[in-house]
Short mmCIF file of C-alpha atoms and ligand atoms in Angstrom, two decimals:
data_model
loop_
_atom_site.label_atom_id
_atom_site.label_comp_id
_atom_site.label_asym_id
_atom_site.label_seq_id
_atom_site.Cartn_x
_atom_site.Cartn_y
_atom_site.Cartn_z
CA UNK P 42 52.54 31.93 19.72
CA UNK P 43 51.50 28.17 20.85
CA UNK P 44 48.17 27.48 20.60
CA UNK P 45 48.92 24.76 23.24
CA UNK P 46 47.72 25.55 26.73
CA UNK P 47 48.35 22.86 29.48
CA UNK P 48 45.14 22.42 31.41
CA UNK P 49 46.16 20.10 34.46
CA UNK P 50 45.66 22.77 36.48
CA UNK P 51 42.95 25.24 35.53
CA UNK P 52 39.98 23.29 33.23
CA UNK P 53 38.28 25.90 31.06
CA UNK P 54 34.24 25.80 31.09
CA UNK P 55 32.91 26.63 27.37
CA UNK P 56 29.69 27.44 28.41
CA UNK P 57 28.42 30.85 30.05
CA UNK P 58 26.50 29.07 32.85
CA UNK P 59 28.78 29.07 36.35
CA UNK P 60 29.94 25.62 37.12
CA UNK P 61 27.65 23.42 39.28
CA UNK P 62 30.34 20.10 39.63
CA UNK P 63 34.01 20.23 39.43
CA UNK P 64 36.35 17.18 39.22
CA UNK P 65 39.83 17.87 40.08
CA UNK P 66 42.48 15.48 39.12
CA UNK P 67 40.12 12.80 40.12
CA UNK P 68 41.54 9.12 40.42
CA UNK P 69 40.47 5.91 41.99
CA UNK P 70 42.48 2.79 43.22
CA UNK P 71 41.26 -0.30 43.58
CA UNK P 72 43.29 -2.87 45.55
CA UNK P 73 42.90 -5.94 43.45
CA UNK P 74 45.74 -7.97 45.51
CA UNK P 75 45.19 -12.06 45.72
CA UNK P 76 44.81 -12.73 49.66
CA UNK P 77 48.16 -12.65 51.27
CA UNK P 78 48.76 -16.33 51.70
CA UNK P 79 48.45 -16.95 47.60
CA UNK P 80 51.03 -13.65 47.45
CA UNK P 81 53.20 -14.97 49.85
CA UNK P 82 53.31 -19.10 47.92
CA UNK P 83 53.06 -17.58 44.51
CA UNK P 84 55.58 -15.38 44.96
CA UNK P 85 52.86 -12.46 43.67
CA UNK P 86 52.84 -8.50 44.78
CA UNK P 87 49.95 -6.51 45.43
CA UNK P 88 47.97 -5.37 42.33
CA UNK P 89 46.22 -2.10 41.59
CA UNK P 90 43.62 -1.17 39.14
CA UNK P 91 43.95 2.63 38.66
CA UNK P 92 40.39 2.68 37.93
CA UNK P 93 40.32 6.64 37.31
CA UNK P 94 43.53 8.25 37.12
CA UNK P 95 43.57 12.00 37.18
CA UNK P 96 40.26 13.13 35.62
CA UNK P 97 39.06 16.80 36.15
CA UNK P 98 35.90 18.23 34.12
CA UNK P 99 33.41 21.11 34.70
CA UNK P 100 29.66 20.61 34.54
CA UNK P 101 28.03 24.39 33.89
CA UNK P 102 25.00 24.36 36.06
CA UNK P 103 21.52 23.45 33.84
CA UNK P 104 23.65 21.12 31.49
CA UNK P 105 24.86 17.62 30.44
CA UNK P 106 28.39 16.12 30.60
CA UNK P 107 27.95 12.74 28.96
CA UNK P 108 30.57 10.01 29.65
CA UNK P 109 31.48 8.02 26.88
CA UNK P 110 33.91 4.75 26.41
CA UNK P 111 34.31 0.98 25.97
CA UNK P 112 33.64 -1.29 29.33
CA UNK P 113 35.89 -0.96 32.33
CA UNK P 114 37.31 2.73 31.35
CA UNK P 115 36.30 3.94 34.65
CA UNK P 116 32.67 5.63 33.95
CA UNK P 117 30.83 4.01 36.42
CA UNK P 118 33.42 4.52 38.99
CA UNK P 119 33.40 8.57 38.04
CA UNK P 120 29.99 8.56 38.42
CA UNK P 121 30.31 6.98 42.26
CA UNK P 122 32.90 9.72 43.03
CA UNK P 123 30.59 12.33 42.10
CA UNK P 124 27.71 11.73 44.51
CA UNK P 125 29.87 10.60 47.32
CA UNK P 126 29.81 6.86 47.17
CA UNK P 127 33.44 5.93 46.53
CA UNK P 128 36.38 8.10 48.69
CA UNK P 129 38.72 9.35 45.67
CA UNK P 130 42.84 8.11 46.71
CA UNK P 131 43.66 11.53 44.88
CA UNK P 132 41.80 14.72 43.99
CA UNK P 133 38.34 16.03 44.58
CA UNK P 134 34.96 16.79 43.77
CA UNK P 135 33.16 20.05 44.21
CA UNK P 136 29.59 20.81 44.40
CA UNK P 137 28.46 24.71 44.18
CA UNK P 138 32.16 25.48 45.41
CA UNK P 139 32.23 22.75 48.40
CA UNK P 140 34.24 19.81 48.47
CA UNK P 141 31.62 17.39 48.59
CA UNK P 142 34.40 14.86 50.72
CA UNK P 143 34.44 17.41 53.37
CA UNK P 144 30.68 18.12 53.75
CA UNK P 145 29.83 14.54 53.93
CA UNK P 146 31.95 13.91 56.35
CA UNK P 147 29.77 16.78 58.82
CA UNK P 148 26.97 18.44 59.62
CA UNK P 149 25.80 19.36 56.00
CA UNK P 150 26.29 15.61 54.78
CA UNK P 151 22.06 15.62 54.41
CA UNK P 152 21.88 19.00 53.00
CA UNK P 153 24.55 17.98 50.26
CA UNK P 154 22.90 14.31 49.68
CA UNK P 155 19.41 16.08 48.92
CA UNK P 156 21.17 18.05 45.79
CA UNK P 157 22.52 14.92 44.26
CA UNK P 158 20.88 11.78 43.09
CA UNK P 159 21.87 8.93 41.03
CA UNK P 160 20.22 6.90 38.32
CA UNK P 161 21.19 3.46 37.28
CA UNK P 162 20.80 1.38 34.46
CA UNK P 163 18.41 -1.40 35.70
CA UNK P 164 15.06 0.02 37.31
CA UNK P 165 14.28 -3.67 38.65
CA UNK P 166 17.45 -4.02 40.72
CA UNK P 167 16.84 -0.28 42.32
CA UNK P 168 13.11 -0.56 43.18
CA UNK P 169 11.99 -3.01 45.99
CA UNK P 170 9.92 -5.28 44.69
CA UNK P 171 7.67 -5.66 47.76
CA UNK P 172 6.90 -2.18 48.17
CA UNK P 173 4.15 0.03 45.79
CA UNK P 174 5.37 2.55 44.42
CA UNK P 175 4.26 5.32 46.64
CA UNK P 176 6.43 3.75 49.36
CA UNK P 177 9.50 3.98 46.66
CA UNK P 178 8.88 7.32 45.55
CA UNK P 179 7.96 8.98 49.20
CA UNK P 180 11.20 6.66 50.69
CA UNK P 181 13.87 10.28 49.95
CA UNK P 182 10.81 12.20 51.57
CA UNK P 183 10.62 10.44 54.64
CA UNK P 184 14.20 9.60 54.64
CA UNK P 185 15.20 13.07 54.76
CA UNK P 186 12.28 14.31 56.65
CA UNK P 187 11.08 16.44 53.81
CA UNK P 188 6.91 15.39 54.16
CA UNK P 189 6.14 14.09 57.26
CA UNK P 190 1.95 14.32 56.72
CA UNK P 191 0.27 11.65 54.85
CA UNK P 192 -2.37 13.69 52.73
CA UNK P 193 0.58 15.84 51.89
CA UNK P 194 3.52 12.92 51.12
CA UNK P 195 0.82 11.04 49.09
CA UNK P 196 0.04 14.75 47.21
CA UNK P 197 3.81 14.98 46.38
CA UNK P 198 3.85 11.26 45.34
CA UNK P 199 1.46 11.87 42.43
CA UNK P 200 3.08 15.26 41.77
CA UNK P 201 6.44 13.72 41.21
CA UNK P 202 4.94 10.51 39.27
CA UNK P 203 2.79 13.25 36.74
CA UNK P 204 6.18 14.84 36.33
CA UNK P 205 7.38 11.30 34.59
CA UNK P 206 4.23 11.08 32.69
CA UNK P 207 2.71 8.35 34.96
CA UNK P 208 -0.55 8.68 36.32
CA UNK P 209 -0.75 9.06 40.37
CA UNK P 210 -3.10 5.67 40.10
CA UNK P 211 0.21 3.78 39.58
CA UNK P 212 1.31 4.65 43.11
CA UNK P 213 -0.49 1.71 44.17
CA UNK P 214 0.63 -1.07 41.89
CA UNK P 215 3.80 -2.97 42.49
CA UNK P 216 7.32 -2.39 40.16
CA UNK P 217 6.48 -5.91 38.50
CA UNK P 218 3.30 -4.28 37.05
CA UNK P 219 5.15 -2.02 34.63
CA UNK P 220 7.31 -2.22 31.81
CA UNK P 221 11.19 -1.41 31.76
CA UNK P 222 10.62 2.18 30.77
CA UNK P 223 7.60 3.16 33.35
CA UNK P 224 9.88 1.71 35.84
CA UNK P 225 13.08 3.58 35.12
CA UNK P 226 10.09 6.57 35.11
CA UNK P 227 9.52 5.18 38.61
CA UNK P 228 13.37 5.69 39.52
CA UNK P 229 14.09 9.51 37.92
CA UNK P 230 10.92 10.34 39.82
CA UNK P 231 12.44 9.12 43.16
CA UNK P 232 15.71 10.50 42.38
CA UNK P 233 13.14 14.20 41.83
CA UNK P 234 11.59 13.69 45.15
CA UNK P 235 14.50 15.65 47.34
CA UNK P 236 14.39 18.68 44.39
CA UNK P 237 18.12 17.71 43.43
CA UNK P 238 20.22 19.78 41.30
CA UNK P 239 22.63 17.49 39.93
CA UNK P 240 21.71 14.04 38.83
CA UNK P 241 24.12 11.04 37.68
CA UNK P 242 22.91 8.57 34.86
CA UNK P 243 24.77 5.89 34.82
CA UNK P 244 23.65 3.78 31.86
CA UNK P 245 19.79 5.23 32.63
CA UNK P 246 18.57 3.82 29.15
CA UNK P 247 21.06 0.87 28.29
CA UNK P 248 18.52 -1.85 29.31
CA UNK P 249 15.52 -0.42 27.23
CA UNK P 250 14.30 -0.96 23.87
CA UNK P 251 15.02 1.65 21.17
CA UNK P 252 11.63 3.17 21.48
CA UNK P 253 11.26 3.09 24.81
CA UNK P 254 15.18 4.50 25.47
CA UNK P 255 13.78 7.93 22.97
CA UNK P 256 10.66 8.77 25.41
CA UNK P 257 12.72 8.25 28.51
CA UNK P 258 15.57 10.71 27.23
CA UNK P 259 13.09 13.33 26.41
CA UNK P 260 10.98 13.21 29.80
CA UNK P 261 14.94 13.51 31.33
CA UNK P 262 15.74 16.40 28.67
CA UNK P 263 12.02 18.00 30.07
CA UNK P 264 12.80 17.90 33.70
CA UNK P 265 16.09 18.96 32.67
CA UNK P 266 14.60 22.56 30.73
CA UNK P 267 11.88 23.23 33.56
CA UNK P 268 13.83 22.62 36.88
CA UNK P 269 17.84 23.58 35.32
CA UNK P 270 19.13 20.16 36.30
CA UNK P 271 22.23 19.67 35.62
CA UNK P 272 23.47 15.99 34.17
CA UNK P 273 26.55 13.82 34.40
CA UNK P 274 25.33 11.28 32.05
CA UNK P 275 26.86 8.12 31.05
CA UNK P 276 26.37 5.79 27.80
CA UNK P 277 28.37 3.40 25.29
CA UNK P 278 25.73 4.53 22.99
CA UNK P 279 27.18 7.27 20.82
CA UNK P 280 23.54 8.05 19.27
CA UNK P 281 22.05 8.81 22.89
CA UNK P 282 24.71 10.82 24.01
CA UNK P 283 24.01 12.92 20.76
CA UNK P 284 20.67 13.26 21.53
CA UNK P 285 21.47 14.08 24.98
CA UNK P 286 24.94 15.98 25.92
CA UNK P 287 25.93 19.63 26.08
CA UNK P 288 29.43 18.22 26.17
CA UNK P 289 31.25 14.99 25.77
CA UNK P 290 34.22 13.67 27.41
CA UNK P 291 35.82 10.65 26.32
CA UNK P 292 37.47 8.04 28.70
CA UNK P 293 40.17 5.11 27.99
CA UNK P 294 41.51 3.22 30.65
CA UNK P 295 40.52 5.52 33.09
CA UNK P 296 41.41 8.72 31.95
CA UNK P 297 39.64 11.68 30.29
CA UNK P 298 41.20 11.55 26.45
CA UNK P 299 39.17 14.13 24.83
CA UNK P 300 36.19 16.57 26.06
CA UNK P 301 34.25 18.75 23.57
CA UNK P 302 31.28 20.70 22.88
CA UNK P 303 28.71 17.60 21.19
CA UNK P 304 28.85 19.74 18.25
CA UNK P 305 32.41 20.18 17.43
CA UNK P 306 33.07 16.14 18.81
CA UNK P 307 31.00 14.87 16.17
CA UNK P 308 31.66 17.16 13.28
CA UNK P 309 36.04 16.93 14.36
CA UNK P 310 36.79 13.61 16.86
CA UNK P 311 40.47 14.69 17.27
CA UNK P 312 41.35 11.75 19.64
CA UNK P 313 42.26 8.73 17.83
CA UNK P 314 40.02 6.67 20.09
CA UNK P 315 37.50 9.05 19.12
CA UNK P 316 37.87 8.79 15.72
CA UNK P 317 37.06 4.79 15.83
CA UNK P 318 34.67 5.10 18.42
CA UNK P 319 32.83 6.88 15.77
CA UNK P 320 33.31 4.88 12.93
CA UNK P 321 31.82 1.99 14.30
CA UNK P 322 28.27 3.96 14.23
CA UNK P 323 26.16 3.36 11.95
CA UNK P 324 25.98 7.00 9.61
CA UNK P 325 23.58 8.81 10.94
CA UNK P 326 23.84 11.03 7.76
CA UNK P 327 23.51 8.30 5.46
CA UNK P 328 26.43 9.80 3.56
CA UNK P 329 27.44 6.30 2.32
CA UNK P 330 30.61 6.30 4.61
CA UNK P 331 31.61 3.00 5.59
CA UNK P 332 30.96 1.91 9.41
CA UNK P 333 34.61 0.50 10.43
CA UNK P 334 34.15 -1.98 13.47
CA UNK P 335 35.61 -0.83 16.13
CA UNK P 336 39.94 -2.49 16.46
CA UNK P 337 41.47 -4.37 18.55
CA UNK P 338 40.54 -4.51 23.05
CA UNK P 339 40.58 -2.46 25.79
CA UNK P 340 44.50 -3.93 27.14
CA UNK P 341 44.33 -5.24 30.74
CA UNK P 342 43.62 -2.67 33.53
CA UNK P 343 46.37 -4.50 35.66
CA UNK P 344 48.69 -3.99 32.96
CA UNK P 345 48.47 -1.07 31.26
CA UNK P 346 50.94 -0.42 28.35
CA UNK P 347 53.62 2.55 28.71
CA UNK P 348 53.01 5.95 27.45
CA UNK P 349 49.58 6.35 25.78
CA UNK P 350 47.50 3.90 26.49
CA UNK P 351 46.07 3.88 23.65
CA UNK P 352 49.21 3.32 21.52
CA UNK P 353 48.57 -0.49 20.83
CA UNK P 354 45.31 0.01 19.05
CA UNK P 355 46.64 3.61 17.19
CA UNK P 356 47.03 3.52 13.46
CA UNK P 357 49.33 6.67 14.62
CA UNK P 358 51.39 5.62 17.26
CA UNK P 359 55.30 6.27 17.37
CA UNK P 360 58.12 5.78 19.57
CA UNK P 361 57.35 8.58 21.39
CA UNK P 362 53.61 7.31 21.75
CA UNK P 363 55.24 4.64 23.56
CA UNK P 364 56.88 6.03 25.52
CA UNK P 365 55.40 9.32 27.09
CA UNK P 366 51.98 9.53 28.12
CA UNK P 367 50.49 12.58 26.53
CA UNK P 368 48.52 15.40 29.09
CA UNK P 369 45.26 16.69 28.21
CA UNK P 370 45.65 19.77 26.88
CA UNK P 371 43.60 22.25 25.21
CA UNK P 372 43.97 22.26 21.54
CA UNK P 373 41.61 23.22 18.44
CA UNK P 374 38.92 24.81 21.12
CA UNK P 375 38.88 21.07 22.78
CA UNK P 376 40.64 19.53 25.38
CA UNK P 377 42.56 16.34 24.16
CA UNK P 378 45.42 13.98 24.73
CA UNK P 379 47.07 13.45 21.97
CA UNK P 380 50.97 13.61 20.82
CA UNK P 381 49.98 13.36 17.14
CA UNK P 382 47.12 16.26 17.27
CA UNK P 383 49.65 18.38 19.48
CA UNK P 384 52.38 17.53 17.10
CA UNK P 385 50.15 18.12 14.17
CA UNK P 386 50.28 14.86 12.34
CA UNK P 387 47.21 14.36 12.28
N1 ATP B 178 34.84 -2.22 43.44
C1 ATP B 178 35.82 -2.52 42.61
N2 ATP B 178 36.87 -3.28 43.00
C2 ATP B 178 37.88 -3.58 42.15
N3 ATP B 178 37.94 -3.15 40.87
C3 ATP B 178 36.94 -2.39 40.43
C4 ATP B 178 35.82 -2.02 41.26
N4 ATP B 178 34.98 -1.25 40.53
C5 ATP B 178 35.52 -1.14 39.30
N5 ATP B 178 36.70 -1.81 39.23
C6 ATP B 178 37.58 -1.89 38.07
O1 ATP B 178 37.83 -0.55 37.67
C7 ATP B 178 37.80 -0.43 36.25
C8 ATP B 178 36.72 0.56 35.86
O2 ATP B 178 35.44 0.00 36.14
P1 ATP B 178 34.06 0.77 35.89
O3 ATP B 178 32.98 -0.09 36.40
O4 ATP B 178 34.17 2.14 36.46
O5 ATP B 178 34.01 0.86 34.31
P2 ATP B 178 32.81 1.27 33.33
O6 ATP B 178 33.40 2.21 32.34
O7 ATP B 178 31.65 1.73 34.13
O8 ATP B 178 32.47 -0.11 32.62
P3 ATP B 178 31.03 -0.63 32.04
O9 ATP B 178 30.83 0.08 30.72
O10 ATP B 178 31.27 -2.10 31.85
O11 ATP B 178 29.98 -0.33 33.05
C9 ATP B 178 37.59 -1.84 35.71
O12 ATP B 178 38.86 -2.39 35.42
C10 ATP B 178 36.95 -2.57 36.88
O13 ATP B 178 37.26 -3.93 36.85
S1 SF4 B 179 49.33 9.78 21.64
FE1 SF4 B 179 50.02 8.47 19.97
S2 SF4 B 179 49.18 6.46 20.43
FE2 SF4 B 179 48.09 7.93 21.69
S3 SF4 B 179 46.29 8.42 20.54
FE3 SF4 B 179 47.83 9.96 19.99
S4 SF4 B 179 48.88 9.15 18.21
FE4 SF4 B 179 47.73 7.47 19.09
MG1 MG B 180 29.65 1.06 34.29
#
């Protein structure tokens, strides 16, 4: 009996929770094309970044799916499918059952946009500058008509700011009177304010000191236990998305190459990418392994190379490597792409 089962179709949640966000087959174009008049002189055709090309995932309601990979693999783009903000050219995203492309497109698109809410990595760029931050916070009341009373908006203001561990004095200051962290406070608590359920991180802690980056992640892992939010969560940073995920999914060159349970992607990276993804950290365990920098670059986006991506930087790859791209398939309890794991070699 194989122990190979192809999962293209039907993605297998490990967790017992039911499944808040689905991704199916997910991909993204970009149309990167030099204006027609350059094409037409320089002889050039159009040119397409497949930014995301076919990822589907499963986020069990209450938990975290951290997004890990080098820069330009398609994370932030994932993250803008999920809530709505990019059209995919291919697949779909489902919230609670609904495809979220269909129910923003009519009546329900408020309903849906209260349940999802994104976070971004620099709280300077999100927060308006000129307005205090009871204006920033109550802004996803008002917009959506959730407080319309002032005693009551200003009430929920402080309730939402205590939640972050600010005081509700700091409603009246201005985002230049805080620090990085109070201010990316400021942000989860106005991404809080409509009572989402699902809540994207893109980068949330990238642009924070070490210190700062461990008190944020444990208000977020807080709200997280006492309201059952459930997190798409994306990092470079190996050590925060250990402190953070339920599961991991791995992305090169915008696809999903292996998704795990933390604990078994840690303790057995199948993925070659993986595997030197994680020994460029610095051992956590202080077991006197070696940190190996990470090899090689991410290959041009316009120019992929044929088969696995991958295969250029692989201290595995073979002629087949080169030439077939492998699916994701579910192997060892994980899902993976990988000729050599499927094949056994390694
Ligand atoms: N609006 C856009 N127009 C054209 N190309 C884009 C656009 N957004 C992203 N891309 C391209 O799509 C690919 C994926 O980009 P994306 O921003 O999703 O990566 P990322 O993993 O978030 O990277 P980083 O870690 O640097 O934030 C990159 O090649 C990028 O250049
Ligand atoms: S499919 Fe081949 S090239 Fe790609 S990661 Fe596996 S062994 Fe390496
Ligand atoms: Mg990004």
């Amino acid at each position: 009996m194989s122990v190979v089962t192809d999962t293209r179709e039907a993605v297998p949640s490990a967790s017992a929770a039911p499944v808040l966000v689905e991704a199916h087959e997910l991909s993204k174009t970009f149309d990167v094309s030099a204006p027609w008049l350059n094409r037409v002189i320089e002889r050039r055709p159009r040119q397409y970044v497949h930014a995301v090309d076919g990822v589907s995932f499963q986020i069990p309601r209450g938990t975290t799916l951290a997004l890990v990979g080098e820069s330009g693999c398609g994370k932030s783009t994932v993250a803008r499918l999920l809530v709505g903000l990019y059209k995919p050219s291919r697949g779909h995203v489902r919230i609670d059952g609904e495809e979220i492309a269909t129910t923003l497109a009519g009546p329900g698109a408020q309903a849906l946009r209260r349940r999802m809410q994104m976070i971004f990595q620099d709280p300077y760029a999100s927060l308006n500058p000129r307005w205090k931050v009871q204006d920033i916070v109550a802004e996803p009341l008002r917009e959506h008509g959730l407080v319309k009373d002032g005693t009551a908006l200003q009430r929920r203001v402080a309730e939402l700011l205590q939640s972050v561990g600010m005081s509700p004095a700091d409603a009246q200051k201005f985002p230049h009177q805080f620090s990085g962290g109070q201010r990316q406070r400021i942000s989860i608590a106005r991404a809080l304010a409509t009572q989402p359920e699902f809540l994207v991180c893109d980068e949330p802690t990238s642009a924070l000191d070490v210190s700062v980056q461990a008190q944020v992640l444990n208000i977020m892992k807080d709200l997280q236990r006492e309201r059952g939010l459930t997190y798409l969560f994306i990092s470079h940073n190996l050590a925060v998305v250990r402190h953070v995920a339920d599961q991991v999914g791995v992305m090169y060159l915008g696809r999903l190459v292996e998704q795990a349970e933390k604990r078994a992607l840690f303790a057995t990276p199948r993925h070659p990418y993986t595997r030197m993804l994680l020994d460029a950290i610095p051992d956590i365990h202080m077991t006197g392994r070696a940190r190996t920098p990470v090899r090689g670059e991410v290959p041009n986006p316009l120019n992929p190379p044929t088969g696995c991506s991958f295969h250029p930087r692989c201290p595995h790859a073979n002629e087949r490597c080169q030439r077939e791209r492998p699916a994701l398939l579910s192997l060892h309890g994980v899902r993976v792409a990988c000729h050599a794991v499927e094949e056994g070699r390694i």
